[in-house]
Coordinates of C-alpha atoms in Angstrom, one line a residue:
Chain E
M2 CA 0.0 0.0 0.0
G3 CA 2.9 2.4 0.9
K4 CA 3.8 3.0 -2.7
H5 CA 0.3 4.1 -3.7
A6 CA -0.7 5.9 -0.5
A7 CA -1.1 9.3 -2.1
E8 CA -2.9 7.9 -5.1
I9 CA -5.3 5.9 -2.9
T10 CA -6.0 8.9 -0.7
I11 CA -6.9 11.1 -3.6
F12 CA -8.9 8.4 -5.4
A13 CA -10.9 7.6 -2.2
A14 CA -11.4 11.3 -1.4
L15 CA -12.8 12.2 -4.8
V16 CA -15.0 9.1 -5.1
G17 CA -16.3 9.7 -1.6
F18 CA -16.9 13.4 -2.5
V19 CA -19.1 12.6 -5.5
L20 CA -21.1 10.0 -3.6
V21 CA -21.9 12.7 -1.1
V22 CA -22.8 14.9 -4.0
G23 CA -25.1 12.2 -5.3
L24 CA -26.8 11.9 -2.0
V25 CA -27.5 15.6 -1.6
A26 CA -28.5 16.0 -5.3
A27 CA -32.1 15.3 -4.3
R28 CA -32.2 18.9 -3.0
W29 CA -31.0 20.3 -6.3
R30 CA -33.9 22.0 -8.1
R31 CA -36.0 20.3 -5.5
P32 CA -39.4 19.3 -7.0
D33 CA -42.7 19.5 -5.2
S34 CA -42.5 15.8 -4.8
M35 CA -39.8 13.3 -5.7
L36 CA -42.4 10.6 -5.8
D37 CA -43.1 11.0 -9.4
L38 CA -41.4 9.0 -12.1
E39 CA -40.8 12.0 -14.3
E40 CA -39.1 13.7 -11.4
W41 CA -37.1 10.8 -10.0
G42 CA -36.4 9.0 -13.3
L43 CA -36.1 12.0 -15.7
G44 CA -35.1 14.9 -13.4
G45 CA -38.4 16.6 -14.1
R46 CA -37.5 16.8 -17.8
S47 CA -35.8 20.0 -16.9
F48 CA -32.2 19.7 -17.8
G49 CA -30.7 22.5 -19.9
N50 CA -27.8 22.5 -22.3
G51 CA -25.0 22.1 -19.7
V52 CA -26.5 19.4 -17.6
T53 CA -27.7 17.4 -20.6
W54 CA -24.2 17.6 -22.1
F55 CA -22.6 16.2 -19.0
L56 CA -25.3 13.6 -18.5
L57 CA -25.0 12.3 -22.1
G58 CA -21.3 12.5 -21.9
G59 CA -21.3 10.4 -18.7
D60 CA -23.7 8.0 -20.4
I61 CA -21.7 7.4 -23.5
Y62 CA -18.1 7.9 -22.6
T63 CA -18.0 5.4 -19.7
A64 CA -15.3 4.0 -17.6
Y65 CA -15.2 0.9 -19.6
T66 CA -14.7 2.9 -22.8
I67 CA -11.8 4.9 -21.3
V68 CA -10.2 1.7 -20.1
A69 CA -11.0 -0.8 -23.0
L70 CA -10.4 1.5 -26.0
P71 CA -6.7 2.2 -25.3
A72 CA -6.3 -1.4 -24.2
L73 CA -7.7 -2.6 -27.5
I74 CA -5.5 -0.2 -29.5
Y75 CA -2.5 -1.3 -27.4
G76 CA -3.3 -4.9 -28.3
V77 CA -4.4 -4.8 -32.0
G78 CA -4.0 -1.3 -33.2
A79 CA -6.2 0.2 -36.0
V80 CA -9.1 -2.2 -35.5
G81 CA -9.6 -0.9 -32.0
F82 CA -10.0 2.7 -33.3
F83 CA -13.5 2.0 -34.7
A84 CA -15.0 3.6 -31.5
V85 CA -13.8 7.0 -32.7
P86 CA -15.6 7.2 -36.1
F87 CA -18.6 5.4 -34.4
A88 CA -18.8 8.3 -31.9
A89 CA -18.5 10.8 -34.8
V90 CA -21.2 9.1 -37.0
V91 CA -23.8 8.5 -34.3
Y92 CA -24.9 12.1 -33.6
P93 CA -25.8 13.3 -37.1
L94 CA -27.3 9.8 -37.6
V95 CA -29.8 10.2 -34.7
Y96 CA -30.3 14.0 -34.9
V97 CA -33.7 14.0 -36.6
L98 CA -34.8 10.8 -34.8
L99 CA -34.1 11.9 -31.3
T100 CA -35.7 15.3 -31.9
R101 CA -38.9 13.5 -32.9
L102 CA -38.7 11.1 -30.0
W103 CA -38.2 14.0 -27.5
S104 CA -41.3 15.8 -28.8
V105 CA -43.7 12.8 -28.8
S106 CA -42.4 11.7 -25.4
H107 CA -42.9 15.2 -24.1
V108 CA -46.5 15.4 -25.3
H109 CA -47.4 11.9 -24.1
G110 CA -45.3 11.7 -20.9
F111 CA -43.3 8.7 -22.2
V112 CA -40.5 7.7 -19.8
T113 CA -39.2 4.7 -21.8
P114 CA -38.9 3.7 -25.4
A115 CA -41.3 0.9 -24.8
D116 CA -43.9 3.5 -23.7
F117 CA -43.6 5.0 -27.1
V118 CA -43.9 1.6 -28.9
R119 CA -47.0 0.8 -26.8
A120 CA -48.8 4.0 -27.9
R121 CA -47.6 4.0 -31.5
F122 CA -48.5 0.4 -32.3
G123 CA -51.1 -0.3 -29.7
S124 CA -49.4 -3.6 -28.9
R125 CA -48.7 -4.7 -25.4
A126 CA -46.8 -7.7 -26.5
L127 CA -44.5 -5.6 -28.7
A128 CA -43.9 -3.1 -26.0
T129 CA -43.1 -5.8 -23.5
L130 CA -40.6 -7.5 -25.9
V131 CA -38.9 -4.1 -26.4
A132 CA -38.7 -3.5 -22.7
V133 CA -37.4 -7.0 -21.9
A134 CA -34.8 -6.8 -24.7
A135 CA -33.7 -3.3 -23.4
I136 CA -33.4 -4.5 -19.8
V137 CA -31.4 -7.6 -20.8
A138 CA -29.1 -5.6 -23.0
T139 CA -28.5 -3.0 -20.3
M140 CA -27.7 -5.3 -17.4
P141 CA -24.3 -6.6 -18.6
Y142 CA -23.4 -3.0 -19.5
I143 CA -23.7 -2.1 -15.8
A144 CA -21.5 -5.0 -14.8
L145 CA -19.0 -3.8 -17.4
Q146 CA -18.7 -0.5 -15.6
L147 CA -17.7 -2.4 -12.5
I148 CA -14.9 -3.9 -14.4
G149 CA -13.7 -0.3 -15.2
M150 CA -13.6 0.3 -11.4
E151 CA -12.0 -3.0 -10.7
V152 CA -9.0 -2.4 -12.9
V153 CA -8.2 0.8 -11.1
L154 CA -8.4 -0.9 -7.7
K155 CA -6.1 -3.6 -9.1
T156 CA -3.6 -1.0 -10.2
L157 CA -3.7 0.6 -6.7
G158 CA -2.9 -2.8 -5.2
V159 CA -5.8 -2.8 -2.9
P160 CA -8.4 -5.6 -2.5
T161 CA -11.0 -5.2 -5.2
E162 CA -14.0 -6.8 -3.5
W163 CA -15.0 -4.7 -0.5
P164 CA -14.2 -1.2 -2.0
L165 CA -16.3 -2.1 -5.0
V166 CA -19.2 -3.2 -2.8
V167 CA -19.0 -0.1 -0.6
A168 CA -18.9 2.3 -3.6
F169 CA -21.8 0.6 -5.3
V170 CA -23.9 0.4 -2.2
L171 CA -23.4 4.1 -1.6
L172 CA -24.2 4.8 -5.2
A173 CA -27.3 2.7 -5.0
L174 CA -28.4 4.7 -2.0
A175 CA -27.7 8.0 -3.7
T176 CA -29.7 6.9 -6.8
F177 CA -32.5 5.7 -4.6
R178 CA -32.8 9.1 -3.0
S179 CA -31.9 11.5 -5.8
G180 CA -32.9 9.6 -9.0
L181 CA -31.5 11.0 -12.2
R182 CA -30.4 14.3 -10.4
G183 CA -27.6 12.3 -8.7
P184 CA -25.7 11.1 -11.8
A185 CA -26.4 14.4 -13.5
L186 CA -24.4 16.3 -10.9
I187 CA -21.7 13.7 -10.5
A188 CA -21.2 13.6 -14.3
I189 CA -19.9 17.2 -14.1
V190 CA -17.2 16.3 -11.7
K191 CA -16.3 13.2 -13.7
D192 CA -15.8 15.2 -16.9
L193 CA -13.7 17.8 -15.3
L194 CA -11.4 15.1 -13.9
L195 CA -11.3 13.3 -17.2
L196 CA -10.4 16.4 -19.1
W197 CA -7.7 17.2 -16.7
T198 CA -6.2 13.7 -17.0
V199 CA -6.3 13.6 -20.8
L200 CA -4.7 17.0 -21.1
A201 CA -2.0 16.1 -18.6
A202 CA -1.3 12.9 -20.7
L203 CA -1.1 15.0 -23.9
L204 CA 1.2 17.4 -22.2
Y205 CA 3.4 14.4 -21.3
V206 CA 3.5 13.4 -25.0
A207 CA 4.7 16.9 -25.8
T208 CA 7.8 16.2 -23.6
I209 CA 8.8 13.2 -25.7
P210 CA 11.4 13.8 -28.3
G211 CA 9.7 13.4 -31.7
Y212 CA 6.3 13.7 -30.1
W213 CA 3.8 11.3 -31.7
S214 CA 6.0 10.2 -34.6
G215 CA 8.3 8.4 -32.3
I216 CA 5.4 6.7 -30.6
F217 CA 3.8 5.6 -33.9
R218 CA 7.2 4.3 -35.3
H219 CA 7.6 2.2 -32.2
A220 CA 4.0 0.9 -32.4
R221 CA 4.6 0.0 -36.1
A222 CA 7.8 -1.9 -35.2
T223 CA 6.0 -3.8 -32.4
F224 CA 3.1 -4.9 -34.7
E225 CA 5.5 -6.0 -37.4
Q226 CA 7.1 -8.4 -34.9
T227 CA 3.8 -10.2 -34.1
P228 CA 2.7 -13.1 -36.3
S229 CA -0.9 -11.9 -36.4
L230 CA -2.1 -10.3 -39.6
N231 CA -5.0 -8.6 -37.9
D232 CA -3.0 -6.0 -35.9
G233 CA -1.1 -3.0 -37.3
L234 CA -1.3 0.7 -37.6
L235 CA -3.7 0.4 -40.5
L236 CA -6.6 -1.9 -41.3
A237 CA -5.7 -5.1 -43.1
P238 CA -7.8 -5.6 -46.3
S239 CA -9.8 -8.4 -44.6
N240 CA -10.6 -6.2 -41.6
Q241 CA -12.3 -3.3 -43.4
L242 CA -15.8 -4.8 -43.8
G243 CA -15.7 -5.8 -40.1
Y244 CA -14.5 -2.3 -39.1
V245 CA -17.2 -0.5 -41.0
T246 CA -20.1 -2.7 -40.0
L247 CA -19.0 -2.6 -36.4
L248 CA -18.9 1.1 -36.4
L249 CA -22.2 1.5 -38.1
G250 CA -23.9 -1.2 -36.0
S251 CA -22.6 0.4 -32.8
A252 CA -23.8 3.8 -34.0
L253 CA -27.3 2.4 -34.7
A254 CA -27.3 0.7 -31.3
L255 CA -26.2 3.5 -29.1
F256 CA -29.3 5.6 -28.8
L257 CA -31.5 2.5 -28.6
Y258 CA -30.0 1.8 -25.2
P259 CA -32.5 3.0 -22.6
H260 CA -29.9 4.9 -20.6
A261 CA -28.9 7.0 -23.6
L262 CA -32.6 7.8 -24.2
T263 CA -33.1 8.7 -20.6
G264 CA -30.5 11.4 -21.0
V265 CA -32.3 12.7 -24.1
L266 CA -35.8 12.6 -22.6
A267 CA -34.6 14.5 -19.5
A268 CA -33.7 17.5 -21.7
R269 CA -35.8 20.6 -21.4
N270 CA -36.7 21.2 -25.0
R271 CA -36.0 20.3 -28.6
G272 CA -33.2 22.9 -28.9
T273 CA -31.4 21.4 -26.0
V274 CA -31.4 18.0 -27.6
Q275 CA -30.3 19.4 -31.0
R276 CA -27.6 21.6 -29.6
N277 CA -26.2 18.7 -27.6
L278 CA -26.1 16.4 -30.6
A279 CA -24.1 19.1 -32.4
A280 CA -21.7 19.5 -29.6
L281 CA -21.2 16.0 -28.3
P282 CA -18.6 15.0 -30.9
V283 CA -16.2 17.2 -28.9
Y284 CA -16.1 14.3 -26.5
T285 CA -15.1 12.1 -29.4
L286 CA -11.9 14.1 -29.7
L287 CA -11.2 13.4 -26.1
L288 CA -12.0 9.7 -26.7
G289 CA -9.6 9.5 -29.6
A290 CA -6.9 11.1 -27.6
T291 CA -7.5 8.6 -24.9
G292 CA -7.3 5.7 -27.4
L293 CA -4.0 6.9 -28.7
L294 CA -2.7 6.6 -25.1
G295 CA -2.6 2.8 -25.9
Y296 CA 0.3 3.5 -28.2
L297 CA 2.0 5.7 -25.6
A298 CA 1.8 2.8 -23.2
S299 CA 3.4 0.5 -25.8
Y300 CA 6.1 3.1 -26.4
L301 CA 6.9 3.4 -22.7
N302 CA 6.9 -0.4 -22.3
V303 CA 4.2 -0.2 -19.8
R304 CA 3.0 -3.8 -19.0
P305 CA -0.5 -4.6 -18.0
I306 CA -0.9 -5.8 -14.4
G307 CA -1.4 -9.5 -13.9
G308 CA -1.8 -10.0 -17.7
D309 CA -5.1 -8.2 -17.7
R310 CA -4.9 -5.9 -20.7
N311 CA -7.6 -3.6 -19.4
T312 CA -5.2 -2.4 -16.7
I313 CA -3.0 -0.7 -19.3
V314 CA -4.5 2.8 -18.8
P315 CA -4.2 2.9 -15.0
A316 CA -0.7 1.3 -15.3
L317 CA 0.2 4.1 -17.8
F318 CA -1.0 6.8 -15.4
D319 CA 1.1 5.2 -12.7
T320 CA 4.1 5.4 -14.9
I321 CA 3.8 8.9 -16.4
F322 CA 2.1 10.9 -13.7
P323 CA 3.1 12.1 -10.2
A324 CA 1.1 10.4 -7.5
W325 CA -1.5 13.1 -7.1
C326 CA -2.2 13.4 -10.8
A327 CA -2.5 9.6 -11.2
G328 CA -4.9 9.7 -8.3
I329 CA -7.1 12.2 -10.2
G330 CA -6.9 9.9 -13.3
Y331 CA -8.0 6.9 -11.3
A332 CA -10.9 8.9 -9.8
A333 CA -11.9 10.0 -13.3
I334 CA -12.2 6.3 -14.3
G335 CA -13.8 5.3 -11.0
I336 CA -16.4 8.1 -11.2
G337 CA -16.8 7.4 -14.9
A338 CA -18.0 3.9 -13.8
L339 CA -20.5 5.3 -11.2
V340 CA -22.3 7.8 -13.5
P341 CA -23.4 5.4 -16.3
A342 CA -24.0 2.6 -13.8
A343 CA -26.5 4.9 -12.0
I344 CA -28.2 6.1 -15.2
M345 CA -28.4 2.5 -16.6
S346 CA -30.0 1.2 -13.4
I347 CA -32.5 4.1 -13.4
A348 CA -33.3 3.3 -17.1
A349 CA -33.7 -0.4 -16.5
A350 CA -35.8 0.3 -13.4
N351 CA -38.1 2.6 -15.3
L352 CA -38.6 0.0 -18.0
F353 CA -39.5 -2.6 -15.4
T354 CA -41.9 -0.2 -13.7
R355 CA -43.6 1.2 -16.7
N356 CA -43.7 -1.7 -19.0
I357 CA -43.9 -4.8 -16.8
Y358 CA -45.1 -3.8 -13.3
R359 CA -47.7 -1.3 -14.4
E360 CA -48.6 -3.4 -17.5
Y361 CA -49.1 -6.8 -15.8
I362 CA -48.8 -6.6 -12.0
R363 CA -50.6 -3.4 -11.0
P364 CA -52.2 -1.4 -13.8
S365 CA -53.6 1.1 -11.3
A366 CA -50.3 2.1 -9.7
S367 CA -50.2 5.7 -8.8
P368 CA -47.2 7.9 -9.7
A369 CA -45.9 7.6 -6.2
Q370 CA -46.2 3.8 -6.2
Q371 CA -44.5 3.6 -9.6
T372 CA -41.6 5.7 -8.3
R373 CA -41.2 3.5 -5.2
V374 CA -41.1 0.4 -7.5
S375 CA -38.5 2.1 -9.7
Q376 CA -36.4 3.0 -6.7
V377 CA -36.3 -0.6 -5.4
A378 CA -35.7 -2.0 -8.9
S379 CA -32.7 0.3 -9.4
L380 CA -31.3 -0.9 -6.1
A381 CA -31.8 -4.5 -7.1
V382 CA -30.2 -4.0 -10.5
K383 CA -27.1 -2.4 -9.0
L384 CA -26.7 -5.0 -6.3
G385 CA -27.2 -7.7 -8.9
A386 CA -24.4 -6.3 -11.0
V387 CA -22.0 -6.2 -8.1
G388 CA -23.0 -9.8 -7.2
A389 CA -22.5 -10.9 -10.8
I390 CA -19.0 -9.4 -11.0
L391 CA -18.0 -10.8 -7.6
V392 CA -19.3 -14.3 -8.3
L393 CA -18.8 -14.7 -12.0
N394 CA -15.7 -14.3 -14.2
P395 CA -15.5 -10.7 -15.5
Q396 CA -15.0 -12.1 -19.0
F397 CA -18.6 -13.3 -18.7
A398 CA -19.7 -9.7 -18.4
I399 CA -17.8 -8.8 -21.5
D400 CA -19.3 -11.7 -23.5
L401 CA -22.8 -10.8 -22.3
Q402 CA -22.2 -7.2 -23.3
L403 CA -21.3 -8.3 -26.9
I404 CA -24.6 -10.2 -27.0
G405 CA -26.3 -7.2 -25.5
G406 CA -25.3 -5.0 -28.4
V407 CA -26.8 -7.5 -30.8
I408 CA -30.0 -7.7 -28.7
I409 CA -30.5 -4.0 -28.5
L410 CA -30.2 -3.5 -32.3
Q411 CA -33.3 -5.7 -32.7
I412 CA -35.6 -3.1 -31.2
L413 CA -34.6 -0.6 -34.0
P414 CA -37.5 -1.4 -36.3
A415 CA -40.1 -0.8 -33.6
V416 CA -38.5 2.3 -32.0
A417 CA -36.5 4.1 -34.7
V418 CA -38.4 3.1 -37.8
G419 CA -41.6 3.6 -35.7
L420 CA -40.7 7.2 -35.1
Y421 CA -41.0 7.8 -38.9
T422 CA -43.8 5.4 -39.9
R423 CA -46.2 2.9 -38.6
W424 CA -46.4 1.1 -41.8
L425 CA -44.8 -2.0 -40.3
H426 CA -47.5 -4.2 -38.7
R427 CA -47.2 -4.9 -35.0
Y428 CA -47.2 -8.7 -35.5
A429 CA -44.5 -8.4 -38.2
L430 CA -42.4 -6.3 -35.8
V431 CA -42.8 -9.0 -33.1
L432 CA -41.9 -11.7 -35.5
G433 CA -38.9 -9.7 -36.9
L434 CA -37.6 -9.0 -33.4
V435 CA -37.8 -12.6 -32.3
I436 CA -36.2 -13.9 -35.5
G437 CA -33.6 -11.2 -35.4
L438 CA -32.7 -12.2 -31.8
L439 CA -32.4 -15.9 -32.7
T440 CA -30.3 -15.1 -35.8
G441 CA -28.0 -12.9 -33.7
L442 CA -27.5 -15.6 -31.1
L443 CA -26.9 -18.2 -33.7
L444 CA -24.2 -16.0 -35.4
L445 CA -22.5 -15.2 -32.1
Y446 CA -22.5 -18.9 -31.3
Q447 CA -20.7 -19.6 -34.6
I448 CA -17.9 -17.1 -33.8
P449 CA -14.7 -18.7 -32.4
Q450 CA -12.1 -16.8 -30.4
P451 CA -8.8 -17.2 -32.2
G452 CA -5.7 -17.5 -30.0
P453 CA -2.1 -16.9 -30.9
G454 CA -0.6 -19.0 -33.7
G455 CA -3.8 -20.2 -35.3
T456 CA -5.2 -21.8 -32.2
T457 CA -8.7 -21.4 -31.0
I458 CA -9.3 -20.3 -27.4
R459 CA -13.0 -20.9 -27.5
A460 CA -15.2 -22.3 -30.2
H461 CA -18.3 -20.2 -29.5
F462 CA -19.2 -16.6 -28.4
G463 CA -15.7 -15.5 -29.1
G464 CA -16.5 -12.0 -30.3
S465 CA -19.0 -10.2 -32.5
S466 CA -17.2 -10.4 -35.9
W467 CA -18.8 -13.2 -37.9
P468 CA -16.5 -14.8 -40.4
L469 CA -17.9 -14.8 -43.9
T470 CA -16.4 -18.3 -44.5
N471 CA -19.6 -19.5 -42.8
I472 CA -21.5 -18.7 -46.0
G473 CA -18.9 -20.1 -48.3
F474 CA -16.8 -17.0 -49.1
D475 CA -13.1 -17.9 -49.3
T476 CA -11.9 -15.0 -47.2
T477 CA -10.8 -14.0 -43.8
A478 CA -13.1 -11.1 -43.8
T479 CA -15.7 -10.7 -41.1
I480 CA -18.9 -8.8 -40.6
Y481 CA -20.5 -7.4 -37.4
A482 CA -23.1 -10.0 -36.3
G483 CA -25.5 -7.4 -34.9
L484 CA -25.9 -5.8 -38.3
V485 CA -26.7 -9.1 -40.1
A486 CA -29.3 -9.9 -37.4
L487 CA -30.8 -6.5 -37.8
A488 CA -31.0 -6.9 -41.6
V489 CA -32.8 -10.3 -41.1
N490 CA -35.1 -8.7 -38.6
L491 CA -36.0 -5.8 -41.0
V492 CA -36.5 -8.2 -44.0
V493 CA -38.9 -10.4 -42.0
A494 CA -40.8 -7.4 -40.7
V495 CA -41.2 -5.9 -44.2
I496 CA -42.2 -9.1 -45.9
T497 CA -44.7 -10.2 -43.3
T498 CA -46.3 -6.8 -42.9
P499 CA -48.7 -7.1 -45.9
I500 CA -49.6 -10.7 -44.9
F501 CA -50.5 -9.8 -41.3
R502 CA -52.3 -6.6 -42.4
R503 CA -54.7 -8.6 -44.6
R504 CA -55.7 -10.7 -41.6
V505 CA -55.4 -8.4 -38.6
P506 CA -56.3 -4.7 -38.8
D507 CA -53.9 -2.2 -37.2
A508 CA -54.4 -1.1 -33.6
P509 CA -55.1 2.6 -33.0
D510 CA -52.1 4.9 -32.9
T511 CA -52.5 7.4 -30.1
T512 CA -49.8 9.7 -31.4
A513 CA -50.6 12.3 -34.1
P514 CA -48.2 13.6 -36.7
H515 CA -47.8 17.0 -35.1
H516 CA -46.8 15.4 -31.8
Y517 CA -43.4 14.7 -33.4
F518 CA -42.7 18.4 -33.8
T519 CA -44.0 20.0 -30.7
D520 CA -41.7 22.0 -28.5
D521 CA -42.0 22.9 -24.8
T522 CA -43.0 26.5 -25.6
D523 CA -45.6 25.4 -28.2
P524 CA -49.0 26.8 -27.2
T525 CA -50.7 23.8 -28.7
I526 CA -48.9 21.4 -26.5
Q527 CA -51.1 18.9 -24.8
R528 CA -50.0 16.4 -22.1
M529 CA -51.9 13.3 -22.9
E530 CA -51.5 11.6 -19.6
S531 CA -55.0 10.2 -19.9
L532 CA -54.1 8.3 -23.0
V533 CA -50.9 6.9 -21.5
D534 CA -52.4 6.0 -18.2
G535 CA -55.4 4.5 -19.8
T536 CA -57.7 6.4 -17.4
Chain M
M25 CA -63.0 15.4 -20.8
T26 CA -65.4 18.1 -19.7
D27 CA -62.8 20.7 -18.8
K28 CA -61.6 22.7 -21.7
V29 CA -58.5 24.6 -20.8
L30 CA -56.0 26.1 -23.1
V31 CA -53.0 27.1 -21.1
R32 CA -49.5 28.0 -22.2
P33 CA -47.5 25.5 -20.2
T34 CA -44.3 26.5 -18.5
G35 CA -42.6 23.2 -18.7
A36 CA -43.1 19.5 -18.3
R37 CA -45.2 19.7 -15.2
H38 CA -47.6 16.9 -15.4
A39 CA -50.8 18.7 -14.7
A40 CA -53.1 17.1 -17.2
W41 CA -53.5 19.1 -20.4
Y42 CA -56.7 18.4 -22.0
D43 CA -57.5 18.5 -25.6
P44 CA -58.3 22.0 -26.6
D45 CA -61.8 22.6 -28.0
P46 CA -61.4 21.4 -31.6
T47 CA -63.5 24.4 -32.7
I48 CA -60.9 26.9 -31.4
P49 CA -58.6 27.6 -34.3
I50 CA -55.1 26.8 -33.3
A51 CA -52.0 27.3 -35.3
M52 CA -50.9 23.8 -36.4
P53 CA -47.2 23.2 -35.7
R54 CA -45.1 23.4 -38.8
S55 CA -44.0 20.1 -40.1
G56 CA -40.4 20.2 -38.9
R57 CA -39.2 18.6 -42.1
S58 CA -36.4 20.4 -43.9
A59 CA -34.2 19.7 -46.9
W60 CA -31.3 20.8 -44.7
H61 CA -31.5 17.5 -42.8
W62 CA -30.1 15.8 -45.9
L63 CA -26.8 17.5 -45.2
L64 CA -26.5 15.2 -42.1
V65 CA -25.9 12.3 -44.5
V66 CA -22.4 13.5 -45.3
P67 CA -20.8 13.0 -41.9
V68 CA -22.6 9.7 -41.5
V69 CA -21.6 8.2 -44.8
L70 CA -18.1 9.5 -45.2
P71 CA -16.5 7.4 -42.4
L72 CA -18.0 4.3 -44.0
F73 CA -15.5 4.3 -46.9
T74 CA -12.3 2.9 -45.3
P75 CA -10.2 3.3 -48.5
L76 CA -10.5 7.0 -48.1
Y77 CA -8.6 7.1 -44.9
N78 CA -6.8 3.7 -44.4
R79 CA -3.4 5.2 -45.2
M80 CA -0.3 6.4 -43.3
G81 CA 0.2 9.8 -44.9
P82 CA 0.0 12.7 -44.9
S83 CA 0.6 12.7 -41.1
L84 CA -0.2 15.6 -38.8
F85 CA 2.0 16.3 -35.7
G86 CA 3.5 12.8 -36.3
I87 CA 0.0 11.2 -36.2
P88 CA -0.7 9.0 -39.3
F89 CA -3.6 10.0 -41.6
F90 CA -5.7 7.0 -40.5
Y91 CA -5.9 8.4 -37.0
W92 CA -6.2 12.2 -37.4
S93 CA -8.6 12.0 -40.3
Q94 CA -11.0 10.0 -38.2
L95 CA -10.7 12.5 -35.4
A96 CA -11.4 15.1 -38.1
F97 CA -14.7 13.3 -38.9
S98 CA -16.0 14.3 -35.5
V99 CA -15.1 17.9 -36.2
L100 CA -17.1 17.5 -39.5
S101 CA -20.0 16.1 -37.5
I102 CA -19.9 19.2 -35.2
V103 CA -19.8 21.6 -38.1
V104 CA -22.5 20.0 -40.2
T105 CA -24.9 19.3 -37.3
A106 CA -24.4 22.9 -36.0
L107 CA -25.1 24.2 -39.5
V108 CA -28.3 22.2 -39.8
Y109 CA -29.4 23.3 -36.3
L110 CA -28.8 27.0 -37.1
A111 CA -30.5 26.7 -40.5
T112 CA -33.6 24.9 -39.2
R113 CA -33.9 26.7 -35.9
G114 CA -37.3 28.2 -35.1
R115 CA -39.0 26.2 -37.8
A116 CA -40.3 23.8 -35.3

């Protein structure tokens, strides 16, 4: 412990500080009553430009991203860089969609994407499927954040179990009390710490003779020594399809995740959503800089701790920073785990409350009862994630997260296409979703994990890049499994729509075309709680 | 639905807003569609063509083209999205 005393002190102090912030956040812009799901779960839909920016930034640029992206680039090079164009493509991609979703959710009081699907297609089954898929996809994402925290604790040389439990129990209490206001405030601290850390690392690069060119020359030489053809400073010809489909698939998936949508729905008005989507790629520059730190680690011969490649970033901080600055970097990662974990648990809890509890268990639940259920559910989700990490192999969370990405893409036809048109029939959407899920699982099952020297570490669930040899192409090229499953899903939905429509008439759509363009200041705005609540 | 209130709301408070009397002429919200939105296709599609940027040179501050060009894509996203926002602002 002696060696890391200063780092541990700063890390513990900062993490402790934000947890206190999270607890008192309930008093921030105190609502008349916290016992309302729109207050607890969406911060009263009142967040302006700044808070929304930090909330979405905390949502998307998570601890795991900060840790895993440089680790991936350290390990394989160019292929790992896909996260950067993904985070550049995603915002213009969803600009129009999310503006529409914000408006229709504001008019109808939707809290979850499944709320929207329920109203748009009038189908309880479809809404439930969407909610369950979203919850299942989100759970391993929370566990993944714990891994981000774990690698920091590992680097500090402290036991990983009890500090992890303490931090997450405190976080669970803060979320229980403050709802979305908690992570919104904490996210501000996280981003300041992260910005500080990345700038400090870039400053360090400026002290290296030759700056980046020396670092890249070293990385190139390192990759040339490895027998693998898939690593390198550039993409191998066989990697390009995989790279593009993974970046596109990830971009399509990102705002289908309920926690990202929670950040959007909590915004005050359409302009706040739009301005944030224009400005959020600034984070991508930060992300790219963080990714390149993987090459810096390689240049400085930093070795991962205990063979766990994900410790490369904290190990790098330990090498290049004085203790106090490394402590800040660790805190940035640690808090970067707490923020998304809190938002994800709130989003999952809201889905459970709105689309399962109220739909099947207690349709007459009052707003206060719904909030209580959400609070308890968020608690359960977080404790479940801690339990899963402590009991199961962390690799399991990473595998489940890969599957989660494929699962969440399958709600795209109902949610994203549904925002534009309700031409697709609800039964066709259900069928497409189910077949898409099965296809995705089958493809993932067929993906082996290659080891060094042509060996196979695992025969199944070894990644998300599906080899095209499976369909007879004589190539080493791969394609992102999630995108293939989504294509199957869409094709099924489109083909079966006319067939179902002939037999089963469409259910009523309670949204109207102008609901998709309403703003908070629009004099014609109507809150249609009566339609949503079925009263 | 007996109450007929037409109030300008101050935010997302959840007091129920009822349907305004359909006979009261209200300004229909504009459609919100705009040709400007097609501009958003550019920053989405450009990064999908790997041959454009899968090369070492020209480098910038010693960073190969592959890396800095993809960072530049995020700047392009900012510029295009901001442009679309400014051009369509106030139209709904």
